[in-house]
């Protein structure tokens, strides 16, 4: 074939982060892609309720504290992306099952056209994130890139 392959340009790139090695790779790729495409970068992290014990889940101060820590943590990602040259950056924190929440809540809310995620998560209880990545790849209404 003499035709050059079409390189799709994305406008709104969503990346899921959780501090795992794979998520860090996904974040770095998402930053480079956002700079290349001059795209909005939306950084998301999900507070997974199933990791809390019953007492913690019923304590609003605990959940609020956890959420505040996550919001602050995403600001560090924002700073890294800004220093790398991303011009438009947004952060989203939500609660629930990571895969379902990203597919059902976050993607429609931010109108992303590409989701970039790591294949594994950092938390032992979320060793199922491989299956979370598979869930997102199967059910997301947009292109999904899984980094490992």
Coordinates of C-alpha atoms in Angstrom, one line a residue:
X1 CA 0.0 0.0 0.0
X2 CA 1.3 3.4 -0.9
X3 CA -1.2 5.2 1.3
X4 CA 0.0 6.7 4.5
X5 CA -2.0 5.5 7.6
X6 CA -4.3 8.1 9.1
X7 CA -3.2 9.3 12.5
X8 CA -6.4 10.1 14.4
X9 CA -6.3 13.3 16.5
X10 CA -8.1 13.3 19.8
X11 CA -9.6 16.4 21.4
X12 CA -10.5 15.3 24.9
X13 CA -8.2 12.6 26.5
X14 CA -9.2 11.0 29.7
X15 CA -6.6 9.2 31.8
X16 CA -7.2 7.2 34.9
X17 CA -4.5 7.4 37.6
X18 CA -3.9 5.5 40.9
X19 CA -0.1 5.6 41.4
X20 CA 0.5 2.1 40.1
X21 CA 3.4 1.6 37.7
X22 CA 1.0 1.0 34.8
X23 CA -1.1 4.0 35.7
X24 CA 2.1 6.1 35.7
X25 CA 3.0 4.9 32.3
X26 CA -0.6 5.6 31.1
X27 CA -0.3 9.1 32.5
X28 CA 3.0 9.9 30.8
X29 CA 1.6 8.6 27.5
X30 CA -1.6 10.7 27.9
X31 CA 0.5 13.8 28.6
X32 CA 2.6 13.3 25.5
X33 CA -0.5 12.5 23.4
X34 CA -2.4 15.6 24.7
X35 CA 0.6 17.8 23.8
X36 CA 0.9 16.2 20.4
X37 CA -2.9 16.6 19.6
X38 CA -3.2 19.9 21.5
X39 CA -6.0 18.1 23.4
X40 CA -7.7 18.7 26.7
X41 CA -6.3 16.3 29.3
X42 CA -8.8 15.1 31.9
X43 CA -7.2 13.3 34.8
X44 CA -9.5 11.1 36.9
X45 CA -9.1 9.0 40.0
X46 CA -11.9 7.0 41.6
X47 CA -12.4 6.6 45.4
X48 CA -13.4 3.0 45.6
X49 CA -16.0 2.5 48.3
X50 CA -15.5 -1.3 48.5
X51 CA -12.0 -0.7 50.0
X52 CA -13.5 1.0 53.0
X53 CA -14.8 -0.9 56.0
X54 CA -18.4 -0.4 57.2
X55 CA -17.4 2.2 59.9
X56 CA -15.3 4.2 57.4
X57 CA -18.1 4.2 54.8
X58 CA -20.6 5.5 57.3
X59 CA -18.3 8.2 58.6
X60 CA -18.7 11.3 56.4
X61 CA -15.5 12.8 57.7
X62 CA -13.5 9.8 56.6
X63 CA -14.9 9.8 53.1
X64 CA -14.6 13.5 52.9
X65 CA -11.0 13.3 54.0
X66 CA -10.1 10.6 51.6
X67 CA -11.8 12.5 48.7
X68 CA -9.9 15.7 49.7
X69 CA -6.6 13.8 49.7
X70 CA -7.4 12.5 46.2
X71 CA -8.2 16.0 45.0
X72 CA -4.9 17.3 46.3
X73 CA -3.1 14.4 44.8
X74 CA -4.6 15.1 41.3
X75 CA -3.2 18.6 41.5
X76 CA 0.3 17.1 41.4
X77 CA -0.6 15.3 38.2
X78 CA -2.0 18.6 36.9
X79 CA 1.3 20.4 37.6
X80 CA 3.3 17.7 35.9
X81 CA 1.1 17.9 32.8
X82 CA 1.2 21.7 32.7
X83 CA 5.0 21.7 32.9
X84 CA 5.1 19.2 30.0
X85 CA 3.1 21.6 27.9
X86 CA -0.5 20.5 28.2
X87 CA -2.6 23.7 27.9
X88 CA -6.0 22.6 29.0
X89 CA -6.2 20.3 32.1
X90 CA -9.2 19.1 34.2
X91 CA -9.4 16.8 37.2
X92 CA -12.3 14.6 38.1
X93 CA -12.7 12.6 41.4
X94 CA -15.7 10.3 41.6
X95 CA -16.7 7.4 43.9
X96 CA -17.6 3.8 43.1
X97 CA -16.3 0.9 41.2
X98 CA -13.5 2.3 39.0
X99 CA -14.4 0.7 35.7
X100 CA -18.2 1.3 35.9
X101 CA -17.8 4.8 37.3
X102 CA -15.4 5.8 34.5
X103 CA -17.6 4.3 31.8
X104 CA -21.0 5.3 33.1
X105 CA -20.3 8.7 34.8
X106 CA -17.0 10.2 33.9
X107 CA -16.8 9.6 30.1
X108 CA -20.3 11.1 29.5
X109 CA -19.7 14.0 31.9
X110 CA -16.4 15.1 30.3
X111 CA -17.2 14.0 26.7
X112 CA -13.8 12.4 26.3
X113 CA -12.9 10.8 22.9
X114 CA -10.0 8.7 24.2
X115 CA -9.5 6.8 27.5
X116 CA -6.0 5.8 28.5
X117 CA -5.6 3.5 31.5
X118 CA -3.0 1.2 33.0
X119 CA -3.6 -2.5 32.9
X120 CA -3.1 -3.1 36.6
X121 CA -3.8 -1.0 39.7
X122 CA -1.7 -0.4 42.8
X123 CA -4.1 -1.7 45.5
X124 CA -4.2 -5.3 46.5
X125 CA -7.9 -5.4 46.7
X126 CA -8.1 -3.9 43.3
X127 CA -5.9 -6.6 41.7
X128 CA -9.0 -7.0 39.7
X129 CA -8.1 -3.8 37.9
X130 CA -7.0 -6.0 35.0
X131 CA -10.6 -7.0 34.8
X132 CA -11.5 -3.3 35.3
X133 CA -9.4 -2.4 32.3
X134 CA -11.1 -5.2 30.3
X135 CA -14.5 -3.9 31.4
X136 CA -13.6 -0.4 30.3
X137 CA -12.3 -1.6 27.0
X138 CA -15.4 -3.6 26.4
X139 CA -18.1 -1.1 27.5
X140 CA -16.6 2.4 27.0
X141 CA -18.3 4.2 24.1
X142 CA -14.9 5.7 23.0
X143 CA -11.5 4.4 22.0
X144 CA -9.5 2.9 24.9
X145 CA -5.8 2.5 25.1
X146 CA -4.5 0.1 27.8
X147 CA -0.9 0.7 28.8
X148 CA 1.4 -1.9 30.4

